[in-house]
């Protein structure tokens, strides 16, 4: 049975990645609505959860292609050197993927592309703090220990925590607190 599942996942990896990504982002939003008290206050916003989950329709294919490129690049050097090079590439693309997440989410809300980018710019420092704290160590584990076919699935598991935070950032106005 496990071999059949593994073979199906390998043969239909993009479909698997899209499905797990949509499910994971939607689940993260449900968790975040509960943690934030939104469900107790206003009830579960299932439309918001559907919009958030649908972000996976864009994120998963992007990540799928990104990891395929990283895994097919001919990085020269020892295994450790190759892992560090992949980590550097991944870290360089963090702003790109967080921008996709936020702008696609805003477009699903009916906002214009310029309004979507404006929201990202307004919230990007909050997002980047989370991004650069969580992703480099998580991706070090990913690139060092995970087989290529499980990279997006692993990232989706780590993303459950990340997307709870992203759901909060996406669906709330945040303010900078000065230390003066």
N, CA and C atoms as an extended XYZ file, in Angstrom:
540
Properties=species:S:1:pos:R:3:atomname:S:1:resname:S:1:resid:I:1 pbc="F F F"
N         0.831       -1.204        0.000 N   UNK     1
C         0.000        0.000        0.000 CA  UNK     1
C         0.871        1.263        0.000 C   UNK     1
N         1.859        1.298        0.881 N   UNK     2
C         2.742        2.457        0.975 CA  UNK     2
C         3.510        2.659       -0.325 C   UNK     2
N         3.921        1.574       -0.956 N   UNK     3
C         4.635        1.659       -2.234 CA  UNK     3
C         3.723        2.228       -3.314 C   UNK     3
N         2.447        1.826       -3.315 N   UNK     4
C         1.486        2.364       -4.295 CA  UNK     4
C         1.315        3.866       -4.117 C   UNK     4
N         1.206        4.306       -2.863 N   UNK     5
C         1.056        5.736       -2.576 CA  UNK     5
C         2.308        6.479       -3.035 C   UNK     5
N         3.473        5.950       -2.698 N   UNK     6
C         4.718        6.596       -3.087 CA  UNK     6
C         4.852        6.674       -4.609 C   UNK     6
N         4.486        5.624       -5.300 N   UNK     7
C         4.540        5.630       -6.769 CA  UNK     7
C         3.569        6.650       -7.354 C   UNK     7
N         2.359        6.735       -6.790 N   UNK     8
C         1.387        7.720       -7.259 CA  UNK     8
C         1.936        9.135       -7.052 C   UNK     8
N         2.468        9.387       -5.857 N   UNK     9
C         3.007       10.717       -5.558 CA  UNK     9
C         4.145       11.075       -6.508 C   UNK     9
N         5.002       10.108       -6.797 N   UNK    10
C         6.126       10.362       -7.699 CA  UNK    10
C         5.660       10.622       -9.131 C   UNK    10
N         4.673        9.858       -9.591 N   UNK    11
C         4.172       10.024      -10.964 CA  UNK    11
C         3.384       11.318      -11.140 C   UNK    11
N         2.739       11.764      -10.087 N   UNK    12
C         1.872       12.946      -10.145 CA  UNK    12
C         2.364       14.001       -9.145 C   UNK    12
N         3.643       14.285       -9.196 N   UNK    13
C         4.263       15.149       -8.198 CA  UNK    13
C         3.701       16.572       -8.209 C   UNK    13
N         3.509       17.156       -9.377 N   UNK    14
C         2.954       18.507       -9.422 CA  UNK    14
C         1.555       18.536       -8.817 C   UNK    14
N         0.716       17.588       -9.188 N   UNK    15
C        -0.636       17.501       -8.622 CA  UNK    15
C        -0.575       17.313       -7.108 C   UNK    15
N         0.315       16.457       -6.658 N   UNK    16
C         0.504       16.232       -5.222 CA  UNK    16
C         0.933       17.515       -4.533 C   UNK    16
N         1.880       18.226       -5.135 N   UNK    17
C         2.370       19.468       -4.542 CA  UNK    17
C         1.276       20.527       -4.476 C   UNK    17
N         0.480       20.634       -5.518 N   UNK    18
C        -0.619       21.610       -5.522 CA  UNK    18
C        -1.650       21.240       -4.455 C   UNK    18
N        -2.022       19.971       -4.399 N   UNK    19
C        -3.014       19.527       -3.418 CA  UNK    19
C        -2.559       19.733       -1.989 C   UNK    19
N        -1.316       19.338       -1.690 N   UNK    20
C        -0.829       19.513       -0.318 CA  UNK    20
C        -0.646       20.988        0.015 C   UNK    20
N        -0.246       21.784       -0.949 N   UNK    21
C        -0.066       23.207       -0.695 CA  UNK    21
C        -1.400       23.894       -0.402 C   UNK    21
N        -2.412       23.631       -1.210 N   UNK    22
C        -3.738       24.224       -0.976 CA  UNK    22
C        -4.295       23.780        0.380 C   UNK    22
N        -4.184       22.492        0.664 N   UNK    23
C        -4.697       21.970        1.941 CA  UNK    23
C        -3.951       22.576        3.118 C   UNK    23
N        -2.647       22.689        3.000 N   UNK    24
C        -1.842       23.214        4.093 CA  UNK    24
C        -2.086       24.700        4.333 C   UNK    24
N        -2.170       25.496        3.285 N   UNK    25
C        -2.419       26.930        3.465 CA  UNK    25
C        -3.824       27.151        4.028 C   UNK    25
N        -4.807       26.396        3.550 N   UNK    26
C        -6.159       26.497        4.101 CA  UNK    26
C        -6.206       26.089        5.568 C   UNK    26
N        -5.524       25.011        5.911 N   UNK    27
C        -5.468       24.557        7.305 CA  UNK    27
C        -4.791       25.602        8.182 C   UNK    27
N        -3.703       26.176        7.699 N   UNK    28
C        -3.006       27.219        8.454 CA  UNK    28
C        -3.931       28.408        8.711 C   UNK    28
N        -4.748       28.772        7.723 N   UNK    29
C        -5.676       29.887        7.917 CA  UNK    29
C        -6.735       29.549        8.966 C   UNK    29
N        -7.250       28.334        8.939 N   UNK    30
C        -8.238       27.921        9.952 CA  UNK    30
C        -7.616       27.997       11.349 C   UNK    30
N        -6.403       27.477       11.484 N   UNK    31
C        -5.700       27.537       12.774 CA  UNK    31
C        -5.518       28.980       13.198 C   UNK    31
N        -5.090       29.827       12.270 N   UNK    32
C        -4.844       31.225       12.587 CA  UNK    32
C        -6.135       31.935       12.993 C   UNK    32
N        -7.237       31.647       12.321 N   UNK    33
C        -8.517       32.261       12.704 CA  UNK    33
C        -8.891       31.872       14.129 C   UNK    33
N        -8.599       30.631       14.521 N   UNK    34
C        -8.880       30.191       15.899 CA  UNK    34
C        -7.937       30.870       16.888 C   UNK    34
N        -6.645       30.880       16.586 N   UNK    35
C        -5.657       31.488       17.489 CA  UNK    35
C        -5.942       32.970       17.687 C   UNK    35
N        -6.281       33.660       16.618 N   UNK    36
C        -6.516       35.105       16.667 CA  UNK    36
C        -7.863       35.459       17.304 C   UNK    36
N        -8.717       34.467       17.530 N   UNK    37
C       -10.029       34.732       18.119 CA  UNK    37
C       -11.079       35.142       17.118 C   UNK    37
N       -10.749       35.105       15.824 N   UNK    38
C       -11.700       35.501       14.792 CA  UNK    38
C       -12.929       34.604       14.794 C   UNK    38
N       -12.734       33.310       15.004 N   UNK    39
C       -13.849       32.357       14.975 CA  UNK    39
C       -14.793       32.633       16.138 C   UNK    39
N       -14.251       32.863       17.326 N   UNK    40
C       -15.097       33.153       18.490 CA  UNK    40
C       -15.853       34.468       18.324 C   UNK    40
N       -15.192       35.443       17.739 N   UNK    41
C       -15.776       36.774       17.580 CA  UNK    41
C       -16.793       36.826       16.446 C   UNK    41
N       -16.419       36.296       15.264 N   UNK    42
C       -17.234       36.483       14.064 CA  UNK    42
C       -17.653       35.194       13.377 C   UNK    42
N       -17.218       34.055       13.886 N   UNK    43
C       -17.464       32.793       13.199 CA  UNK    43
C       -16.376       32.539       12.166 C   UNK    43
N       -16.320       31.308       11.708 N   UNK    44
C       -15.289       30.926       10.747 CA  UNK    44
C       -15.566       31.589        9.408 C   UNK    44
N       -14.591       32.285        8.877 N   UNK    45
C       -14.694       32.921        7.563 CA  UNK    45
C       -14.194       31.929        6.517 C   UNK    45
N       -15.105       31.081        6.053 N   UNK    46
C       -14.721       30.022        5.120 CA  UNK    46
C       -14.327       30.585        3.758 C   UNK    46
N       -14.871       31.746        3.395 N   UNK    47
C       -14.464       32.368        2.126 CA  UNK    47
C       -12.991       32.786        2.184 C   UNK    47
N       -12.613       33.361        3.309 N   UNK    48
C       -11.209       33.737        3.506 CA  UNK    48
C       -10.324       32.490        3.431 C   UNK    48
N       -10.742       31.412        4.079 N   UNK    49
C        -9.965       30.173        4.038 CA  UNK    49
C        -9.836       29.654        2.608 C   UNK    49
N       -10.914       29.719        1.854 N   UNK    50
C       -10.852       29.282        0.446 CA  UNK    50
C        -9.900       30.150       -0.364 C   UNK    50
N        -9.946       31.473       -0.141 N   UNK    51
C        -9.021       32.368       -0.849 CA  UNK    51
C        -7.574       32.071       -0.459 C   UNK    51
N        -7.351       31.876        0.822 N   UNK    52
C        -5.992       31.571        1.274 CA  UNK    52
C        -5.526       30.237        0.691 C   UNK    52
N        -6.381       29.219        0.745 N   UNK    53
C        -6.020       27.905        0.202 CA  UNK    53
C        -5.695       28.001       -1.286 C   UNK    53
N        -6.437       28.821       -1.992 N   UNK    54
C        -6.239       28.953       -3.436 CA  UNK    54
C        -4.891       29.586       -3.784 C   UNK    54
N        -4.247       30.221       -2.825 N   UNK    55
C        -2.897       30.734       -3.063 CA  UNK    55
C        -1.979       29.571       -3.460 C   UNK    55
N        -2.250       28.386       -2.925 N   UNK    56
C        -1.463       27.201       -3.263 CA  UNK    56
C        -1.513       26.845       -4.736 C   UNK    56
N        -2.573       27.266       -5.443 N   UNK    57
C        -2.659       27.009       -6.882 CA  UNK    57
C        -1.553       27.718       -7.657 C   UNK    57
N        -1.038       28.790       -7.094 N   UNK    58
C         0.049       29.537       -7.718 CA  UNK    58
C         1.388       29.206       -7.047 C   UNK    58
N         1.381       29.122       -5.717 N   UNK    59
C         2.629       28.876       -4.991 CA  UNK    59
C         3.219       27.500       -5.304 C   UNK    59
N         2.400       26.471       -5.295 N   UNK    60
C         2.926       25.110       -5.474 CA  UNK    60
C         3.607       24.915       -6.832 C   UNK    60
N         2.991       25.325       -7.941 N   UNK    61
C         3.710       25.175       -9.209 CA  UNK    61
C         5.008       25.992       -9.243 C   UNK    61
N         4.993       27.177       -8.634 N   UNK    62
C         6.212       27.993       -8.578 CA  UNK    62
C         7.309       27.280       -7.797 C   UNK    62
N         6.945       26.749       -6.626 N   UNK    63
C         7.918       26.028       -5.808 CA  UNK    63
C         8.361       24.731       -6.488 C   UNK    63
N         7.420       24.045       -7.095 N   UNK    64
C         7.718       22.799       -7.800 CA  UNK    64
C         8.805       23.045       -8.855 C   UNK    64
N         8.602       24.064       -9.664 N   UNK    65
C         9.580       24.388      -10.716 CA  UNK    65
C        10.897       24.873      -10.119 C   UNK    65
N        10.814       25.677       -9.085 N   UNK    66
C        12.018       26.203       -8.435 CA  UNK    66
C        12.891       25.060       -7.916 C   UNK    66
N        12.283       24.102       -7.222 N   UNK    67
C        13.068       22.985       -6.676 CA  UNK    67
C        13.592       22.073       -7.776 C   UNK    67
N        12.845       21.933       -8.843 N   UNK    68
C        13.358       21.129       -9.969 CA  UNK    68
C        14.602       21.776      -10.557 C   UNK    68
N        14.573       23.091      -10.700 N   UNK    69
C        15.755       23.800      -11.207 CA  UNK    69
C        16.923       23.619      -10.233 C   UNK    69
N        16.666       23.809       -8.945 N   UNK    70
C        17.747       23.640       -7.973 CA  UNK    70
C        18.300       22.219       -7.985 C   UNK    70
N        17.423       21.243       -8.139 N   UNK    71
C        17.872       19.853       -8.105 CA  UNK    71
C        18.546       19.411       -9.398 C   UNK    71
N        18.306       20.113      -10.492 N   UNK    72
C        18.942       19.719      -11.758 CA  UNK    72
C        20.176       20.570      -12.071 C   UNK    72
N        20.367       21.656      -11.335 N   UNK    73
C        21.579       22.472      -11.539 CA  UNK    73
C        22.796       21.635      -11.187 C   UNK    73
N        23.824       21.822      -11.901 N   UNK    74
C        25.064       21.091      -11.652 CA  UNK    74
C        25.955       21.917      -10.729 C   UNK    74
N        25.617       21.929       -9.441 N   UNK    75
C        26.442       22.629       -8.468 CA  UNK    75
C        27.739       21.851       -8.272 C   UNK    75
N        28.840       22.537       -8.327 N   UNK    76
C        30.150       21.911       -8.199 CA  UNK    76
C        30.596       21.973       -6.744 C   UNK    76
N        31.219       20.914       -6.303 N   UNK    77
C        31.776       20.885       -4.958 CA  UNK    77
C        31.277       19.698       -4.166 C   UNK    77
N        31.659       19.675       -2.910 N   UNK    78
C        31.240       18.604       -2.007 CA  UNK    78
C        29.744       18.709       -1.738 C   UNK    78
N        29.205       17.694       -1.094 N   UNK    79
C        27.776       17.715       -0.749 CA  UNK    79
C        27.450       18.944        0.090 C   UNK    79
N        28.287       19.242        1.074 N   UNK    80
C        28.053       20.407        1.930 CA  UNK    80
C        28.080       21.701        1.125 C   UNK    80
N        29.000       21.782        0.190 N   UNK    81
C        29.103       22.969       -0.666 CA  UNK    81
C        27.853       23.108       -1.540 C   UNK    81
N        27.376       22.004       -2.083 N   UNK    82
C        26.167       22.023       -2.898 CA  UNK    82
C        24.952       22.461       -2.074 C   UNK    82
N        24.839       21.950       -0.850 N   UNK    83
C        23.730       22.328        0.027 CA  UNK    83
C        23.776       23.825        0.313 C   UNK    83
N        24.964       24.346        0.593 N   UNK    84
C        25.092       25.778        0.881 CA  UNK    84
C        24.759       26.633       -0.335 C   UNK    84
N        25.111       26.166       -1.528 N   UNK    85
C        24.762       26.900       -2.745 CA  UNK    85
C        23.245       26.907       -2.954 C   UNK    85
N        22.603       25.769       -2.732 N   UNK    86
C        21.139       25.718       -2.846 CA  UNK    86
C        20.498       26.626       -1.802 C   UNK    86
N        21.040       26.615       -0.602 N   UNK    87
C        20.521       27.467        0.460 CA  UNK    87
C        20.659       28.950        0.078 C   UNK    87
N        21.771       29.301       -0.529 N   UNK    88
C        21.966       30.688       -0.969 CA  UNK    88
C        20.938       31.070       -2.032 C   UNK    88
N        20.714       30.193       -3.012 N   UNK    89
C        19.704       30.458       -4.045 CA  UNK    89
C        18.330       30.595       -3.414 C   UNK    89
N        17.992       29.679       -2.526 N   UNK    90
C        16.679       29.709       -1.881 CA  UNK    90
C        16.501       31.002       -1.087 C   UNK    90
N        17.511       31.379       -0.340 N   UNK    91
C        17.432       32.603        0.462 CA  UNK    91
C        17.263       33.823       -0.431 C   UNK    91
N        17.937       33.827       -1.566 N   UNK    92
C        17.806       34.953       -2.506 CA  UNK    92
C        16.389       35.078       -3.050 C   UNK    92
N        15.660       33.948       -3.135 N   UNK    93
C        14.314       33.976       -3.699 CA  UNK    93
C        13.216       34.143       -2.649 C   UNK    93
N        13.565       34.235       -1.383 N   UNK    94
C        12.554       34.412       -0.331 CA  UNK    94
C        11.633       35.594       -0.625 C   UNK    94
N        12.161       36.777       -0.939 N   UNK    95
C        11.248       37.909       -1.206 CA  UNK    95
C        10.306       37.655       -2.388 C   UNK    95
N        10.781       36.965       -3.404 N   UNK    96
C         9.938       36.644       -4.567 CA  UNK    96
C         8.739       35.791       -4.148 C   UNK    96
N         8.983       34.736       -3.373 N   UNK    97
C         7.887       33.853       -2.989 CA  UNK    97
C         6.928       34.517       -2.000 C   UNK    97
N         7.439       35.320       -1.077 N   UNK    98
C         6.527       36.010       -0.163 CA  UNK    98
C         5.702       37.057       -0.905 C   UNK    98
N         6.284       37.677       -1.922 N   UNK    99
C         5.541       38.634       -2.743 CA  UNK    99
C         4.423       37.925       -3.511 C   UNK    99
N         4.719       36.762       -4.077 N   UNK   100
C         3.675       35.992       -4.764 CA  UNK   100
C         2.540       35.686       -3.802 C   UNK   100
N         2.882       35.187       -2.621 N   UNK   101
C         1.875       34.823       -1.629 CA  UNK   101
C         0.940       35.999       -1.344 C   UNK   101
N         1.527       37.128       -0.998 N   UNK   102
C         0.718       38.284       -0.601 CA  UNK   102
C        -0.062       38.884       -1.767 C   UNK   102
N         0.561       39.025       -2.913 N   UNK   103
C        -0.141       39.672       -4.026 CA  UNK   103
C        -1.240       38.778       -4.587 C   UNK   103
N        -0.983       37.489       -4.694 N   UNK   104
C        -2.030       36.575       -5.171 CA  UNK   104
C        -3.205       36.584       -4.195 C   UNK   104
N        -2.901       36.561       -2.890 N   UNK   105
C        -3.969       36.635       -1.893 CA  UNK   105
C        -4.794       37.905       -2.023 C   UNK   105
N        -4.138       39.016       -2.288 N   UNK   106
C        -4.848       40.291       -2.455 CA  UNK   106
C        -5.686       40.304       -3.733 C   UNK   106
N        -5.148       39.746       -4.796 N   UNK   107
C        -5.898       39.682       -6.052 CA  UNK   107
C        -7.148       38.819       -5.867 C   UNK   107
N        -7.020       37.704       -5.138 N   UNK   108
C        -8.193       36.868       -4.846 CA  UNK   108
C        -9.247       37.620       -4.038 C   UNK   108
N        -8.822       38.634       -3.282 N   UNK   109
C        -9.769       39.464       -2.538 CA  UNK   109
C       -10.434       40.508       -3.425 C   UNK   109
N       -10.014       40.575       -4.689 N   UNK   110
C       -10.598       41.531       -5.617 CA  UNK   110
C        -9.835       42.832       -5.722 C   UNK   110
N        -8.662       42.908       -5.129 N   UNK   111
C        -7.854       44.118       -5.211 CA  UNK   111
C        -7.134       44.174       -6.554 C   UNK   111
N        -6.803       45.377       -6.964 N   UNK   112
C        -6.037       45.558       -8.202 CA  UNK   112
C        -4.598       45.111       -7.967 C   UNK   112
N        -3.875       44.920       -9.045 N   UNK   113
C        -2.479       44.526       -8.943 CA  UNK   113
C        -1.671       45.588       -8.202 C   UNK   113
N        -1.941       46.856       -8.472 N   UNK   114
C        -1.198       47.921       -7.779 CA  UNK   114
C        -1.539       47.948       -6.289 C   UNK   114
N        -2.796       47.703       -5.940 N   UNK   115
C        -3.175       47.640       -4.524 CA  UNK   115
C        -2.544       46.414       -3.846 C   UNK   115
N        -2.451       45.318       -4.590 N   UNK   116
C        -1.833       44.100       -4.049 CA  UNK   116
C        -0.353       44.350       -3.757 C   UNK   116
N         0.356       44.981       -4.690 N   UNK   117
C         1.764       45.294       -4.459 CA  UNK   117
C         1.924       46.302       -3.320 C   UNK   117
N         1.012       47.238       -3.222 N   UNK   118
C         1.069       48.220       -2.138 CA  UNK   118
C         0.925       47.538       -0.779 C   UNK   118
N         0.018       46.560       -0.688 N   UNK   119
C        -0.129       45.816        0.566 CA  UNK   119
C         1.162       45.060        0.894 C   UNK   119
N         1.743       44.441       -0.111 N   UNK   120
C         3.006       43.720        0.122 CA  UNK   120
C         4.080       44.683        0.625 C   UNK   120
N         4.227       45.816       -0.028 N   UNK   121
C         5.252       46.784        0.396 CA  UNK   121
C         4.997       47.253        1.826 C   UNK   121
N         3.739       47.446        2.194 N   UNK   122
C         3.380       47.892        3.539 CA  UNK   122
C         3.735       46.842        4.597 C   UNK   122
N         3.635       45.576        4.239 N   UNK   123
C         3.815       44.497        5.208 CA  UNK   123
C         5.130       43.740        5.043 C   UNK   123
N         5.937       44.114        4.062 N   UNK   124
C         7.088       43.279        3.717 CA  UNK   124
C         8.117       43.172        4.829 C   UNK   124
N         8.318       44.203        5.633 N   UNK   125
C         9.331       44.092        6.692 CA  UNK   125
C         8.903       43.080        7.753 C   UNK   125
N         7.621       43.029        8.047 N   UNK   126
C         7.111       42.005        8.980 CA  UNK   126
C         7.307       40.611        8.385 C   UNK   126
N         6.998       40.496        7.103 N   UNK   127
C         7.129       39.209        6.418 CA  UNK   127
C         8.589       38.780        6.359 C   UNK   127
N         9.457       39.681        5.998 N   UNK   128
C        10.873       39.332        5.861 CA  UNK   128
C        11.489       38.911        7.195 C   UNK   128
N        11.053       39.520        8.312 N   UNK   129
C        11.563       39.090        9.621 CA  UNK   129
C        11.260       37.613        9.842 C   UNK   129
N        10.031       37.229        9.514 N   UNK   130
C         9.633       35.826        9.651 CA  UNK   130
C        10.390       34.974        8.638 C   UNK   130
N        10.410       35.414        7.388 N   UNK   131
C        11.065       34.662        6.309 CA  UNK   131
C        12.513       34.321        6.626 C   UNK   131
N        13.278       35.328        6.992 N   UNK   132
C        14.715       35.124        7.159 CA  UNK   132
C        15.073       34.484        8.497 C   UNK   132
N        14.109       34.390        9.402 N   UNK   133
C        14.320       33.655       10.648 CA  UNK   133
C        14.004       32.177       10.467 C   UNK   133
N        12.928       31.888        9.752 N   UNK   134
C        12.458       30.507        9.617 CA  UNK   134
C        13.104       29.746        8.461 C   UNK   134
N        13.131       30.339        7.270 N   UNK   135
C        13.459       29.566        6.079 CA  UNK   135
C        14.908       29.113        5.942 C   UNK   135
N        15.914       29.925        6.211 N   UNK   136
C        17.276       29.386        6.039 CA  UNK   136
C        17.552       28.105        6.855 C   UNK   136
N        17.201       28.047        8.161 N   UNK   137
C        17.440       26.772        8.863 CA  UNK   137
C        16.558       25.631        8.348 C   UNK   137
N        15.306       25.942        8.024 N   UNK   138
C        14.411       24.890        7.513 CA  UNK   138
C        14.908       24.352        6.176 C   UNK   138
N        15.396       25.236        5.335 N   UNK   139
C        15.880       24.797        4.030 CA  UNK   139
C        17.228       24.084        4.126 C   UNK   139
N        18.015       24.410        5.107 N   UNK   140
C        19.254       23.659        5.324 CA  UNK   140
C        18.912       22.188        5.569 C   UNK   140
N        17.919       21.943        6.405 N   UNK   141
C        17.439       20.578        6.652 CA  UNK   141
C        16.888       19.983        5.357 C   UNK   141
N        16.087       20.768        4.637 N   UNK   142
C        15.477       20.309        3.394 CA  UNK   142
C        16.540       19.849        2.392 C   UNK   142
N        17.501       20.699        2.119 N   UNK   143
C        18.492       20.395        1.086 CA  UNK   143
C        19.497       19.341        1.527 C   UNK   143
N        19.715       19.221        2.814 N   UNK   144
C        20.701       18.255        3.278 CA  UNK   144
C        20.113       16.855        3.459 C   UNK   144
N        18.864       16.776        3.937 N   UNK   145
C        18.313       15.479        4.306 CA  UNK   145
C        17.171       14.968        3.424 C   UNK   145
N        16.428       15.860        2.785 N   UNK   146
C        15.224       15.442        2.057 CA  UNK   146
C        15.542       14.985        0.634 C   UNK   146
N        14.930       13.882        0.186 N   UNK   147
C        15.065       13.509       -1.220 CA  UNK   147
C        14.287       14.508       -2.087 C   UNK   147
N        14.712       14.743       -3.314 N   UNK   148
C        14.064       15.754       -4.165 CA  UNK   148
C        12.549       15.600       -4.291 C   UNK   148
N        12.056       14.392       -4.371 N   UNK   149
C        10.616       14.197       -4.555 CA  UNK   149
C         9.799       14.650       -3.344 C   UNK   149
N        10.433       14.816       -2.196 N   UNK   150
C         9.700       15.223       -0.989 CA  UNK   150
C         9.936       16.676       -0.604 C   UNK   150
N        10.661       17.420       -1.415 N   UNK   151
C        11.007       18.800       -1.038 CA  UNK   151
C         9.775       19.691       -0.822 C   UNK   151
N         8.847       19.694       -1.762 N   UNK   152
C         7.684       20.576       -1.609 CA  UNK   152
C         6.789       20.087       -0.471 C   UNK   152
N         6.656       18.774       -0.306 N   UNK   153
C         5.863       18.241        0.805 CA  UNK   153
C         6.483       18.665        2.136 C   UNK   153
N         7.801       18.537        2.275 N   UNK   154
C         8.496       18.983        3.486 CA  UNK   154
C         8.272       20.483        3.714 C   UNK   154
N         8.446       21.256        2.651 N   UNK   155
C         8.253       22.703        2.771 CA  UNK   155
C         6.815       23.012        3.200 C   UNK   155
N         5.851       22.246        2.695 N   UNK   156
C         4.464       22.456        3.106 CA  UNK   156
C         4.265       22.157        4.592 C   UNK   156
N         4.968       21.175        5.119 N   UNK   157
C         4.859       20.896        6.552 CA  UNK   157
C         5.430       22.041        7.385 C   UNK   157
N         6.603       22.529        7.003 N   UNK   158
C         7.186       23.684        7.694 CA  UNK   158
C         6.290       24.905        7.503 C   UNK   158
N         5.703       24.981        6.322 N   UNK   159
C         4.848       26.126        5.989 CA  UNK   159
C         3.572       26.203        6.816 C   UNK   159
N         3.180       25.116        7.450 N   UNK   160
C         1.981       25.182        8.290 CA  UNK   160
C         2.170       26.263        9.349 C   UNK   160
N         3.301       26.252       10.023 N   UNK   161
C         3.613       27.307       10.992 CA  UNK   161
C         3.750       28.650       10.281 C   UNK   161
N         4.542       28.664        9.220 N   UNK   162
C         4.788       29.897        8.477 CA  UNK   162
C         3.484       30.523        7.983 C   UNK   162
N         2.607       29.709        7.429 N   UNK   163
C         1.374       30.250        6.859 CA  UNK   163
C         0.351       30.654        7.901 C   UNK   163
N         0.445       30.111        9.112 N   UNK   164
C        -0.362       30.670       10.204 CA  UNK   164
C         0.053       32.123       10.431 C   UNK   164
N         1.356       32.355       10.439 N   UNK   165
C         1.876       33.712       10.612 CA  UNK   165
C         1.527       34.577        9.407 C   UNK   165
N         1.708       34.030        8.191 N   UNK   166
C         1.381       34.785        6.976 CA  UNK   166
C        -0.110       35.116        6.911 C   UNK   166
N        -0.960       34.208        7.354 N   UNK   167
C        -2.396       34.482        7.375 CA  UNK   167
C        -2.693       35.649        8.314 C   UNK   167
N        -2.024       35.669        9.444 N   UNK   168
C        -2.205       36.789       10.370 CA  UNK   168
C        -1.754       38.094        9.712 C   UNK   168
N        -0.560       38.073        9.125 N   UNK   169
C        -0.036       39.287        8.481 CA  UNK   169
C        -0.941       39.719        7.333 C   UNK   169
N        -1.383       38.757        6.520 N   UNK   170
C        -2.216       39.067        5.350 CA  UNK   170
C        -3.550       39.676        5.760 C   UNK   170
N        -4.135       39.179        6.823 N   UNK   171
C        -5.506       39.545        7.167 CA  UNK   171
C        -5.625       40.550        8.307 C   UNK   171
N        -4.529       41.179        8.664 N   UNK   172
C        -4.537       42.193        9.720 CA  UNK   172
C        -3.636       43.346        9.310 C   UNK   172
N        -3.987       44.518        9.761 N   UNK   173
C        -3.108       45.663        9.546 CA  UNK   173
C        -2.075       45.663       10.655 C   UNK   173
N        -0.839       45.823       10.276 N   UNK   174
C         0.270       45.795       11.231 CA  UNK   174
C         0.875       47.181       11.304 C   UNK   174
N         1.393       47.493       12.465 N   UNK   175
C         1.998       48.804       12.660 CA  UNK   175
C         3.410       48.619       13.173 C   UNK   175
N         4.292       49.521       12.759 N   UNK   176
C         5.666       49.503       13.256 CA  UNK   176
C         5.655       50.123       14.643 C   UNK   176
N         6.337       49.480       15.551 N   UNK   177
C         6.467       50.030       16.897 CA  UNK   177
C         7.868       50.604       17.038 C   UNK   177
N         7.932       51.895       17.334 N   UNK   178
C         9.253       52.515       17.497 CA  UNK   178
C         9.738       52.288       18.918 C   UNK   178
N        11.033       52.277       19.104 N   UNK   179
C        11.625       52.051       20.418 CA  UNK   179
C        12.034       53.360       21.072 C   UNK   179
N        11.577       54.493       20.523 N   UNK   180
C        11.929       55.803       21.080 CA  UNK   180
C        11.165       56.066       22.334 C   UNK   180
